[in-house]
Amino acid sequence: MPQITLPDGSTRQYDQPVTVAGVAESIGPGLAKAALAGRVDGELVDTSYTIDTDVKLSIVTDRDADGVEVIRHSCAHLMAQAVQRLFPDAQVTIGPVIENGFFYDFSFERPFTPEDLAAIETTMEEIVKEDLQVERSILSREEAVELFEKMGEKYKVEIIESIPGDEDLSFYRQGDFIDLCRGPHVPSTGKFKAFKLTKVAGAYWRGDSNNEMLQRIYGTAWPSKKDLKLYLQRLEEAEKRDHRKLGKQLGLFHMAEEAPGSVFWHPKGWRLFLNLLEYMRGRQEQADYIEVNTPDVMDRSLWETSGHWFNYRENMFTTQTEDERIFALKPMNCPGSVSMFAQGLKSYRDLPLRMAEFGKVHRYEPSGALHGLMRVRHFTQDDAHIYCTEDQMEQECMDVVTLVLDIYKDFGFEEVVIKLSTRPEKRIGSDEIWDKLEGALLNSLTSMNLDYVLYPGEGAFYGPKLEFVLRDAIGRDWQCGTLQVDMNLPERFDIAYVDENGDRHKRPVMLHRALFGSLERFIGILIEHYEGKFPTWLAPQQVAVLNITDKQGTYCTQVEESLKNKGFRAISDLRNEKIGFKIRELTLQKIPYLLIVGDKEVASRKVAVRTREGTDLGAMSLDAFCGHLQRDVSNYGRT
RNA sequence: GCUCGCUUAGCUCAGGCGGUAGAGCACUUCAUUGGUAAUGAAGAGGUCCCCGGUUCAACUCCGGGAGUGAGCACCA
């Protein structure tokens, strides 16, 4: 006699066990049709699931996120079924749900082509029309292995064998297709309304580059055609923000074949770069950092001491000189910083010592990893190393976290996710030290009441780390800042300070932190975040002064000079072109303010102000405009 | 590094069963001095990514390489 409580608090009584579909039907035919799955006491189940005790139930439809996930997961099965109908030799492996869609990996003798994709989509549509029932069944491990061996699905056999324990396994069958799966799935293949296969790519079996490469097909699926269309539009919008495209259009930088993964900064891009650097320098000075500079090329022995030679040798740029010494371009700033710390005797009175460096680092990244400014081989870190006592370590961590979160706000990044990565397998130092270090990061987060996501085993080889992931204007996540605590490098380099008792061998703790992370990457993120419309304080060019005819040229130049003298970045455009043409060009360059000057403005000693959004702020005196500009600049990018 | 695709004028891109190529914008010159997103005309501009091979002939076909794009793997 199950009594079922629905989400609205109402209850329903049934004389005998009832399925989720049965409940939906008893509520109404519309819901029965819309039901994709059920949530029974918090657990997602199929609509065919039978309820025989008192439970809380919600019927899952495509109006909730769970329902959309079920659609996507089932759509992966639908695609696999279509692939096997068209290509019986293709073996299935796995097909999970991902953000906005799904993929399925197949083992097949050749890569799939775009024509194959079209054919697969057509076959998927046919299977939707067939409206096949999706049936769940349970098999024992032995039966399952036997079944897949008979079908020649060796990857499935491998998956089953790797599932621990000896519990029974659930299977889903739709027509001639059966797959091992936890479920739940849609009740029938007629439920799909909008899907599209988006791309093909290679992917390693089990995500291991030592294994063979499988053929992966990506797809996206939505509750309605309209949702699918909106999604595809969003992709197009994102493409318009692509920093590589905007970087070219706005004349910020270029890359060349001779220097793969390295940036040629053009004047405007470099201005942006310097703006960020000067901003960070100011913030660090306020926070009692000192700034230093260390060599780019250093002897191999230094990297052996640091452990980088052992861990990352194949990703380092090296050079051998005539006398056969091997040098490496620094892939990190820490050994240089440690060497700086080791100069002269340090006292406990010097600690905490916050030593910053805008260090250019070179890493020989795998060619396939390179991506515009986001992943380069030559980049600049806003790096700093904080040397402190064990007692100071937690407070220093908290100060760094406070600083980084505040800095991100100046760019309009309010949503920041903190990742905590702990000791990896490949590491140096004792477990006791790792306990202390992980404890310090954890404690500083908890005492600041900050949420975090744990990434076990993802730390650096010398210490655990926090990573700051920010969400941009269109909801994409980017990892930028990092904070690592480290007692291992100080040990390896044998650095010390003198404590209050005159002990000359006290070991400092070392914090590694970068807040932008890589200046190059951060600029890439900003370009996409702002769609090239940098807030005024950052914009490489803040104001352009345009004359309508040659007659106002002198006045325009005076205005430009006057703005420059006040510290604003101004240009003038005195070309013999129509005013509409100049406005169009400079607006496309996304300059925040255009000052239009004709005879009227010259006569009244004013400027007519137009924003890049096309708003006419009217004519005003230059002083009034400077006031406006100053207020805009001092707001940074805060929202 | 792996899989698949791409590489033609400064930029965005057409093009052709193998017979050395074209548009728009930008550039130069001339005319035009025009009030809030494109004034008109003329001119100039190319080793069709690189190296080999096949061919009477290769930008086009074949092989190798580089760069780049989407994924995968990697990211101190």
XYZ file of C-alpha atoms (C1' of nucleotides) in Angstrom:
715
model
C 0.000 0.000 0.000
C 2.497 2.689 -0.979
C 1.742 6.226 -0.007
C 3.471 8.656 -2.308
C 4.322 12.222 -1.351
C 4.662 14.617 -4.243
C 6.863 17.719 -4.311
C 3.906 20.020 -3.549
C 3.369 18.114 -0.288
C 0.212 16.310 -1.451
C 0.003 12.557 -1.016
C -1.484 9.744 -3.038
C -2.452 6.312 -1.879
C -2.145 3.199 -4.087
C -3.637 -0.264 -3.422
C -0.717 -2.068 -4.938
C 2.849 -1.402 -6.057
C 2.892 1.184 -8.783
C 5.453 2.360 -11.343
C 6.635 5.931 -11.700
C 4.861 5.979 -15.050
C 1.723 4.729 -13.316
C 1.803 7.577 -10.830
C 2.326 10.087 -13.609
C -0.632 8.632 -15.489
C -2.881 8.820 -12.445
C -2.030 12.509 -12.102
C -2.786 13.343 -15.704
C -2.218 12.299 -19.312
C -0.041 15.341 -20.020
C 2.369 14.439 -17.259
C 2.329 10.784 -18.297
C 3.510 11.820 -21.724
C 6.115 14.219 -20.413
C 7.575 11.860 -17.800
C 11.189 10.944 -18.543
C 12.257 9.549 -15.181
C 11.419 9.753 -11.513
C 13.192 10.896 -8.401
C 12.355 8.492 -5.567
C 13.602 9.613 -2.156
C 16.250 11.627 -3.909
C 17.403 8.912 -6.271
C 16.902 9.093 -10.029
C 15.078 6.082 -11.491
C 13.397 5.005 -14.709
C 9.687 5.561 -15.249
C 9.364 1.780 -15.214
C 10.636 1.665 -11.624
C 8.120 0.022 -9.304
C 7.343 1.704 -5.988
C 6.165 -0.595 -3.211
C 6.835 1.417 -0.065
C 6.019 4.916 1.161
C 8.262 7.350 -0.689
C 8.713 10.904 -1.790
C 8.447 11.106 -5.548
C 8.916 13.771 -8.138
C 8.216 13.094 -11.785
C 11.172 14.218 -13.856
C 10.356 15.936 -17.163
C 12.451 17.918 -19.603
C 11.609 21.022 -17.607
C 14.143 20.187 -14.940
C 17.885 19.815 -15.213
C 17.761 16.105 -14.309
C 15.364 15.494 -17.166
C 17.672 17.212 -19.632
C 20.547 15.064 -18.384
C 18.488 11.931 -18.916
C 17.709 13.077 -22.457
C 21.392 13.669 -23.170
C 22.486 10.378 -21.715
C 19.825 8.497 -23.648
C 20.754 10.441 -26.757
C 24.279 9.017 -26.465
C 22.708 5.552 -26.565
C 20.544 6.580 -29.494
C 23.665 7.675 -31.353
C 25.522 4.456 -30.520
C 22.593 2.450 -31.803
C 22.587 4.432 -35.048
C 26.338 4.000 -35.455
C 26.084 0.246 -35.028
C 23.230 0.020 -37.514
C 25.318 1.841 -40.104
C 28.682 0.369 -39.133
C 28.201 -3.052 -37.518
C 31.974 -3.378 -37.044
C 32.162 -0.346 -34.766
C 32.629 -1.335 -31.142
C 31.041 0.721 -28.393
C 32.938 1.905 -25.327
C 31.570 4.709 -23.170
C 29.129 7.555 -23.722
C 28.674 10.026 -20.887
C 26.808 13.294 -20.495
C 28.883 16.468 -20.644
C 28.008 20.137 -20.393
C 25.332 20.894 -22.984
C 25.477 17.453 -24.533
C 27.145 14.109 -24.684
C 29.719 12.051 -26.540
C 30.280 8.417 -27.321
C 33.632 6.776 -28.065
C 33.796 4.032 -30.678
C 36.522 1.752 -31.804
C 36.381 1.707 -35.582
C 38.784 0.949 -38.398
C 38.738 4.524 -39.709
C 37.784 7.998 -38.472
C 34.218 9.115 -39.010
C 33.723 11.791 -41.673
C 31.268 14.697 -41.711
C 29.236 12.656 -44.226
C 29.121 9.790 -41.730
C 27.861 12.230 -39.129
C 25.005 13.317 -41.379
C 24.101 9.663 -42.056
C 24.209 8.862 -38.340
C 21.902 11.782 -37.588
C 19.444 10.551 -40.223
C 19.480 7.058 -38.744
C 18.947 8.539 -35.288
C 15.847 10.329 -36.605
C 14.591 6.994 -37.944
C 15.046 5.305 -34.588
C 13.149 8.180 -32.965
C 10.259 7.539 -35.376
C 10.332 3.823 -34.518
C 9.670 4.871 -30.903
C 11.374 1.776 -29.459
C 10.714 0.890 -25.833
C 13.793 1.274 -23.618
C 13.920 -1.701 -21.263
C 16.058 -2.157 -18.209
C 17.343 -5.558 -17.193
C 19.737 -6.982 -14.633
C 22.478 -9.457 -15.445
C 25.092 -11.054 -13.282
C 28.693 -10.225 -13.992
C 29.270 -13.610 -15.691
C 26.188 -13.306 -17.873
C 27.195 -9.792 -18.840
C 30.720 -10.772 -19.810
C 29.376 -13.693 -21.833
C 26.863 -11.471 -23.605
C 29.419 -8.886 -24.670
C 32.005 -11.487 -25.610
C 29.465 -13.052 -27.910
C 28.789 -9.633 -29.425
C 32.504 -9.042 -29.905
C 32.439 -5.961 -27.677
C 35.826 -6.349 -26.029
C 35.848 -2.840 -24.515
C 32.591 -3.485 -22.689
C 34.044 -6.706 -21.314
C 37.021 -4.723 -20.064
C 34.765 -2.152 -18.434
C 32.756 -4.832 -16.643
C 35.903 -6.490 -15.428
C 37.124 -3.223 -13.995
C 33.943 -2.539 -12.012
C 34.756 -3.529 -8.445
C 32.605 -5.860 -6.360
C 30.288 -8.521 -7.617
C 26.990 -6.676 -7.640
C 24.628 -7.257 -10.530
C 24.823 -4.914 -13.471
C 22.017 -3.053 -15.166
C 21.469 -3.023 -18.900
C 19.315 -1.008 -21.212
C 17.906 -2.436 -24.409
C 16.198 -0.524 -27.183
C 15.358 -2.696 -30.197
C 18.518 -4.382 -31.424
C 20.822 -2.295 -29.233
C 21.867 -3.100 -25.681
C 24.289 -1.241 -23.455
C 25.711 -1.568 -19.983
C 24.488 1.441 -18.063
C 23.531 2.685 -14.649
C 20.675 4.718 -16.103
C 18.128 6.053 -15.828
C 16.986 6.468 -19.397
C 14.008 7.861 -21.237
C 11.129 5.361 -21.543
C 11.261 5.214 -25.338
C 13.264 6.514 -28.268
C 10.327 8.664 -29.348
C 11.137 11.190 -26.616
C 13.902 13.039 -28.427
C 12.934 16.375 -29.911
C 16.132 18.240 -30.674
C 19.667 16.977 -31.097
C 22.636 17.565 -33.338
C 25.977 15.849 -33.801
C 28.590 18.534 -33.553
C 32.067 17.167 -34.092
C 34.336 14.161 -34.398
C 37.685 13.810 -32.682
C 40.175 11.239 -31.534
C 40.253 10.297 -27.859
C 42.396 7.806 -25.994
C 40.824 4.675 -24.543
C 40.487 5.275 -20.798
C 42.034 8.720 -21.222
C 45.544 7.300 -21.355
C 47.845 8.392 -24.160
C 49.564 4.974 -24.071
C 46.337 3.358 -25.202
C 44.883 3.210 -28.671
C 42.908 6.125 -29.993
C 39.164 5.804 -30.319
C 36.770 7.776 -32.494
C 34.710 10.163 -30.443
C 31.514 11.780 -31.700
C 30.174 14.780 -29.829
C 26.538 15.766 -29.841
C 24.199 18.174 -28.161
C 20.595 17.527 -27.133
C 17.829 19.776 -25.810
C 14.205 19.574 -24.725
C 13.053 21.532 -27.769
C 14.145 22.764 -31.173
C 14.052 26.271 -29.765
C 16.508 25.420 -26.986
C 18.823 23.804 -29.511
C 18.684 26.894 -31.696
C 19.428 29.144 -28.741
C 22.401 26.970 -27.840
C 23.808 27.127 -31.350
C 23.349 30.900 -31.297
C 25.232 31.080 -28.016
C 28.116 29.204 -29.623
C 28.144 31.747 -32.429
C 28.178 34.600 -29.929
C 31.092 33.023 -28.103
C 32.937 32.736 -31.388
C 32.602 36.465 -31.956
C 34.459 37.029 -28.691
C 37.338 34.768 -29.648
C 40.428 36.609 -28.424
C 42.464 35.486 -31.435
C 39.982 37.106 -33.781
C 39.532 40.253 -31.680
C 43.260 40.472 -31.085
C 43.740 40.812 -34.823
C 40.798 43.161 -35.391
C 41.847 45.471 -32.570
C 45.524 45.296 -33.497
C 46.619 43.939 -30.125
C 49.035 41.148 -31.054
C 50.008 38.528 -33.563
C 51.737 35.182 -33.559
C 54.158 33.965 -36.207
C 55.174 30.631 -37.604
C 58.773 31.168 -36.510
C 57.774 31.458 -32.865
C 54.942 29.018 -32.230
C 53.264 29.727 -28.937
C 54.846 33.151 -28.479
C 53.287 36.560 -28.725
C 54.275 39.645 -30.704
C 52.622 42.432 -28.749
C 51.537 45.390 -30.883
C 51.495 48.884 -29.351
C 47.881 48.683 -28.205
C 48.211 45.149 -26.841
C 51.399 46.082 -25.046
C 49.672 49.109 -23.505
C 47.054 46.704 -22.156
C 49.815 44.470 -20.857
C 51.558 47.381 -19.147
C 48.280 48.615 -17.680
C 47.791 45.269 -15.992
C 51.370 45.105 -14.871
C 51.306 48.608 -13.407
C 48.001 47.906 -11.710
C 49.369 44.759 -10.092
C 52.580 46.502 -9.126
C 50.532 49.147 -7.315
C 48.433 46.582 -5.486
C 51.516 44.657 -4.430
C 53.271 47.767 -3.169
C 50.231 48.513 -1.031
C 50.371 44.974 0.321
C 54.039 45.332 1.337
C 55.648 43.319 -1.426
C 59.081 44.120 -2.778
C 59.851 43.596 -6.467
C 62.971 42.000 -7.922
C 64.213 40.642 -11.230
C 66.191 37.447 -11.815
C 68.000 35.970 -14.855
C 66.146 34.170 -17.634
C 68.898 31.674 -18.358
C 70.422 29.663 -15.537
C 72.630 26.620 -15.180
C 71.214 23.140 -15.232
C 72.474 22.450 -11.705
C 69.985 24.942 -10.301
C 67.142 23.033 -11.916
C 68.504 19.774 -10.640
C 68.446 21.169 -7.130
C 64.898 22.431 -7.515
C 63.705 19.116 -8.899
C 62.445 20.638 -12.144
C 65.143 18.921 -14.194
C 63.937 15.571 -13.001
C 60.231 16.339 -13.293
C 59.984 18.544 -16.363
C 63.190 18.247 -18.319
C 61.427 17.396 -21.589
C 59.349 20.570 -21.322
C 62.279 22.911 -20.771
C 64.078 24.982 -23.393
C 67.770 24.311 -22.979
C 70.917 25.568 -24.599
C 74.436 24.246 -24.614
C 77.293 26.717 -24.816
C 80.701 26.322 -26.484
C 82.245 25.130 -23.211
C 79.541 22.456 -22.980
C 77.688 23.906 -20.035
C 73.973 23.292 -20.203
C 71.688 26.172 -19.382
C 67.910 26.279 -19.237
C 65.499 29.110 -19.922
C 63.625 29.432 -16.686
C 60.307 27.616 -16.721
C 59.541 28.976 -13.243
C 60.707 31.860 -11.110
C 61.032 30.085 -7.776
C 64.657 28.927 -7.945
C 65.731 32.451 -8.917
C 63.726 33.843 -6.042
C 65.234 31.364 -3.603
C 68.681 32.328 -4.805
C 67.755 35.942 -4.141
C 66.585 35.081 -0.625
C 69.839 33.269 0.041
C 71.815 36.476 -0.568
C 72.988 37.769 2.776
C 71.798 36.700 6.166
C 68.052 36.882 6.799
C 66.595 37.554 10.211
C 63.189 36.636 11.589
C 62.716 40.402 11.574
C 62.768 40.287 7.753
C 59.854 37.876 7.672
C 57.393 37.682 6.142
C 59.377 38.668 3.095
C 57.106 39.103 0.084
C 59.253 39.046 -3.021
C 57.495 39.714 -6.314
C 58.802 39.320 -9.843
C 57.153 39.811 -13.204
C 59.031 36.848 -14.568
C 59.108 35.732 -18.178
C 59.050 31.978 -18.275
C 59.509 29.531 -21.135
C 57.937 26.119 -21.252
C 58.119 23.787 -24.204
C 54.431 22.931 -24.181
C 53.274 20.068 -26.397
C 52.291 21.474 -29.793
C 48.722 20.299 -29.465
C 48.277 22.245 -26.232
C 48.924 25.673 -27.739
C 45.872 27.889 -27.976
C 46.101 31.607 -28.771
C 47.054 33.542 -25.652
C 45.505 30.957 -23.385
C 48.321 28.447 -23.590
C 51.662 29.721 -24.840
C 55.299 28.697 -24.590
C 56.581 32.047 -23.465
C 54.649 33.992 -20.878
C 54.874 36.425 -18.026
C 53.804 35.562 -14.526
C 52.859 38.081 -11.870
C 54.773 35.844 -9.538
C 55.677 36.319 -5.904
C 57.269 34.186 -3.250
C 56.502 34.848 0.358
C 59.070 33.641 2.870
C 57.683 33.346 6.377
C 57.724 31.302 9.546
C 55.421 28.355 10.056
C 53.375 30.481 12.448
C 52.883 33.182 9.840
C 51.933 30.813 7.055
C 48.160 30.766 7.623
C 47.821 34.517 7.937
C 49.869 34.989 4.765
C 47.600 32.561 2.915
C 44.545 34.459 4.057
C 46.061 37.764 2.971
C 46.791 36.386 -0.481
C 43.255 35.041 -0.831
C 41.779 38.364 0.274
C 43.988 40.243 -2.163
C 43.247 38.041 -5.148
C 39.483 38.116 -4.620
C 39.540 41.886 -4.304
C 41.644 42.273 -7.425
C 39.283 40.107 -9.464
C 36.434 42.414 -8.454
C 38.199 45.277 -10.216
C 37.672 43.278 -13.414
C 34.061 42.497 -12.678
C 34.748 38.896 -11.735
C 32.511 38.351 -8.719
C 32.056 34.611 -9.005
C 35.267 32.818 -8.119
C 35.576 29.103 -7.461
C 38.469 27.973 -5.268
C 40.042 24.592 -5.962
C 42.170 22.885 -3.325
C 44.623 20.371 -4.793
C 46.424 17.990 -2.478
C 49.579 15.832 -2.625
C 50.218 14.099 -5.968
C 51.818 10.708 -6.413
C 54.953 12.176 -7.955
C 56.180 14.458 -5.139
C 59.068 15.426 -2.906
C 59.049 15.749 0.889
C 57.725 13.730 3.789
C 54.081 13.046 4.569
C 54.467 14.950 7.803
C 55.353 18.107 5.904
C 52.500 17.565 3.462
C 50.081 17.237 6.396
C 51.171 20.635 7.679
C 50.972 22.309 4.291
C 47.559 20.950 3.381
C 46.380 21.875 6.864
C 47.508 25.464 6.424
C 45.571 25.947 3.184
C 42.505 24.234 4.573
C 42.538 26.241 7.804
C 42.904 29.554 6.051
C 39.916 28.767 3.853
C 37.731 27.612 6.697
C 38.603 30.544 8.913
C 37.675 32.860 6.061
C 34.454 30.953 5.589
C 35.159 30.231 1.948
C 33.860 27.277 -0.022
C 36.233 25.167 -2.047
C 36.279 22.145 -4.297
C 38.733 19.391 -3.396
C 41.033 17.920 -6.075
C 42.908 15.068 -4.443
C 46.306 14.318 -5.948
C 46.375 17.412 -8.165
C 48.937 19.455 -6.216
C 52.369 20.556 -7.433
C 55.260 18.179 -6.809
C 56.589 20.400 -4.012
C 53.370 21.448 -2.315
C 49.557 21.599 -2.289
C 47.823 24.468 -4.017
C 44.775 26.656 -4.221
C 43.568 27.660 -7.636
C 41.215 30.517 -8.352
C 38.769 29.917 -11.158
C 36.761 32.854 -12.369
C 33.573 32.948 -14.377
C 33.410 35.366 -17.284
C 30.593 37.448 -18.758
C 29.130 34.514 -20.691
C 29.507 31.940 -17.943
C 32.741 30.252 -18.936
C 35.263 29.283 -16.265
C 38.925 30.174 -16.412
C 41.624 29.145 -14.010
C 43.905 32.074 -13.244
C 45.468 32.613 -9.868
C 47.259 30.064 -7.776
C 48.648 29.861 -4.249
C 51.010 27.092 -3.237
C 52.608 26.439 0.135
C 55.964 24.787 0.173
C 58.472 23.572 2.766
C 60.281 21.382 0.287
C 62.152 23.850 -1.921
C 63.538 25.742 1.119
C 64.877 22.384 2.292
C 66.343 21.474 -1.084
C 68.020 24.841 -1.451
C 68.989 24.864 2.196
C 67.855 28.418 2.873
C 67.555 29.683 6.429
C 66.947 32.672 8.660
C 68.192 33.633 12.112
C 65.528 33.356 14.784
C 65.075 35.443 17.922
C 67.418 33.122 19.847
C 70.212 33.517 17.351
C 69.670 30.111 15.750
C 71.027 30.586 12.233
C 69.449 27.492 10.714
C 65.725 28.106 10.921
C 63.976 26.996 7.768
C 61.410 29.426 6.322
C 58.165 28.346 4.695
C 57.738 29.485 1.117
C 54.464 30.522 -0.489
C 54.264 30.670 -4.275
C 51.511 32.823 -5.680
C 50.458 34.349 -8.978
C 47.191 36.265 -9.137
C 46.678 36.953 -12.821
C 48.607 33.748 -13.362
C 49.932 34.449 -16.815
C 49.576 38.032 -18.067
C 49.176 36.691 -21.596
C 46.404 34.328 -20.628
C 44.711 36.895 -18.414
C 44.603 39.333 -21.326
C 43.106 36.604 -23.494
C 40.420 36.062 -20.881
C 39.771 39.804 -20.568
C 39.414 40.193 -24.331
C 36.720 37.509 -24.364
C 35.118 38.664 -21.113
C 34.757 42.257 -22.318
C 34.322 41.329 -25.976
C 37.162 43.762 -26.676
C 35.262 46.633 -24.980
C 37.773 47.187 -22.216
C 36.673 49.362 -19.335
C 38.122 52.831 -19.647
C 40.892 52.388 -17.079
C 42.272 49.472 -19.117
C 41.499 50.547 -22.671
C 44.699 51.076 -24.681
C 43.124 54.166 -26.190
C 40.595 55.946 -24.023
C 39.602 58.931 -26.116
C 39.754 59.862 -29.796
C 39.323 63.441 -30.971
C 37.820 63.795 -34.455
C 37.546 66.886 -36.564
C 34.743 67.365 -39.018
C 36.739 69.464 -41.462
C 40.373 70.529 -41.661
C 39.458 73.836 -40.037
C 39.224 72.266 -36.553
C 42.559 70.438 -36.774
C 44.503 72.739 -34.485
C 41.811 72.800 -31.826
C 41.654 68.967 -31.932
C 45.391 68.680 -31.434
C 45.158 71.058 -28.467
C 42.395 68.933 -26.938
C 44.453 65.776 -27.482
C 47.536 67.327 -25.863
C 45.536 68.621 -22.954
C 44.078 65.142 -22.303
C 47.516 63.556 -22.537
C 48.902 66.078 -20.072
C 46.238 64.995 -17.608
C 47.395 61.387 -17.990
C 44.678 60.110 -20.300
C 45.395 58.031 -23.380
C 44.115 60.131 -26.243
C 44.580 60.101 -29.999
C 43.235 62.394 -32.660
C 41.941 61.419 -36.069
C 42.420 64.336 -38.435
C 42.138 62.352 -41.650
C 40.315 63.913 -44.545
C 37.335 61.566 -44.211
C 33.662 62.092 -43.519
C 32.768 62.199 -39.852
C 30.476 59.177 -40.211
C 33.340 57.126 -41.593
C 35.682 58.073 -38.764
C 33.034 57.370 -36.132
C 32.423 53.968 -37.636
C 36.090 53.023 -37.716
C 36.913 54.215 -34.206
C 33.764 52.661 -32.771
C 34.785 49.350 -34.319
C 38.117 49.837 -32.557
C 36.027 50.018 -29.358
C 37.513 53.271 -28.100
C 35.365 54.286 -25.091
C 34.900 57.978 -25.969
C 34.863 59.892 -29.232
C 35.070 63.679 -29.075
C 33.593 65.254 -32.177
C 34.717 68.750 -32.996
C 33.144 71.006 -35.597
C 32.927 74.774 -35.942
C 30.319 74.953 -33.153
C 32.592 73.257 -30.632
C 35.593 75.358 -31.574
C 33.517 78.545 -31.193
C 32.165 77.501 -27.769
C 35.445 75.850 -26.615
C 33.612 72.564 -26.070
C 33.688 68.960 -27.265
C 30.730 66.803 -28.369
C 31.007 63.449 -26.599
C 29.896 60.148 -28.073
C 30.418 56.773 -26.369
C 31.345 53.558 -28.144
C 27.802 52.337 -27.386
C 26.564 55.146 -29.633
C 25.171 57.320 -26.836
C 25.426 61.063 -27.413
C 26.446 62.731 -24.141
C 26.126 66.153 -25.748
C 28.537 69.077 -25.893
C 30.519 69.925 -22.773
C 33.653 71.752 -21.759
C 36.868 69.774 -21.746
C 37.003 70.114 -17.952
C 33.547 68.645 -17.596
C 34.539 65.770 -19.865
C 37.742 65.136 -17.912
C 35.682 64.927 -14.725
C 33.431 62.360 -16.348
C 36.413 60.421 -17.646
C 38.150 60.487 -14.275
C 35.081 59.056 -12.519
C 34.842 56.332 -15.135
C 38.520 55.419 -14.822
C 38.536 55.302 -11.045
C 35.670 52.828 -10.989
C 37.901 50.215 -12.686
C 35.748 47.406 -14.027
C 33.610 47.023 -10.927
C 30.021 46.135 -11.569
C 52.790 14.279 -28.740
C 48.014 11.638 -30.946
C 43.348 11.809 -34.429
C 40.847 14.568 -38.133
C 40.391 19.223 -40.877
C 42.530 23.738 -42.777
C 46.737 27.035 -45.114
C 45.234 31.466 -52.021
C 46.800 39.629 -51.841
C 48.015 43.335 -45.557
C 42.740 41.428 -43.765
C 38.095 38.465 -44.806
C 37.353 34.951 -48.369
C 35.981 33.107 -53.782
C 38.086 29.824 -57.565
C 39.465 25.878 -61.092
C 38.541 17.526 -64.850
C 46.584 19.741 -63.991
C 47.687 24.848 -68.712
C 51.066 30.207 -63.097
C 44.448 33.303 -60.236
C 39.780 36.845 -58.469
C 36.191 39.957 -55.095
C 35.324 43.232 -50.933
C 37.942 45.946 -47.342
C 42.771 48.088 -46.415
C 46.894 50.689 -49.208
C 48.668 54.789 -52.989
C 47.034 58.976 -56.096
C 43.270 62.477 -57.589
C 38.670 64.930 -56.693
C 35.718 66.091 -52.474
C 35.766 69.972 -46.537
C 31.265 66.645 -45.677
C 27.735 67.165 -38.103
C 27.379 61.306 -35.305
C 28.493 53.655 -38.008
C 31.145 53.154 -44.885
C 32.062 60.021 -50.573
C 33.549 58.962 -55.603
C 37.240 57.647 -59.337
C 41.855 55.624 -60.805
C 46.199 52.710 -59.535
C 49.321 49.308 -57.327
C 49.404 44.686 -54.849
C 50.414 37.062 -55.256
C 56.954 31.837 -55.108
C 48.400 30.044 -54.271
C 52.722 27.670 -46.447
C 57.716 24.953 -47.294
C 60.717 20.709 -49.449
C 60.717 16.600 -52.592
C 58.214 13.283 -56.392
C 54.953 12.243 -60.813
C 54.049 15.067 -65.459
C 55.412 18.331 -71.690
C 53.178 21.299 -67.718
C 51.802 21.292 -60.398
C 48.643 26.416 -56.609
C 45.809 21.883 -58.080
C 47.881 14.877 -57.887
C 51.385 11.874 -54.467
C 55.065 11.781 -50.197
C 57.387 14.440 -46.229
C 57.584 18.839 -43.089
C 55.772 23.455 -40.675
C 51.957 26.393 -38.807
C 46.985 26.561 -37.390
C 41.741 24.841 -35.814
C 38.539 21.171 -32.995
C 39.132 17.303 -29.631
C 42.370 13.803 -26.711
C 46.743 13.522 -23.631
C 49.782 17.228 -20.912
C 49.769 21.962 -17.890
C 55.615 22.837 -12.387
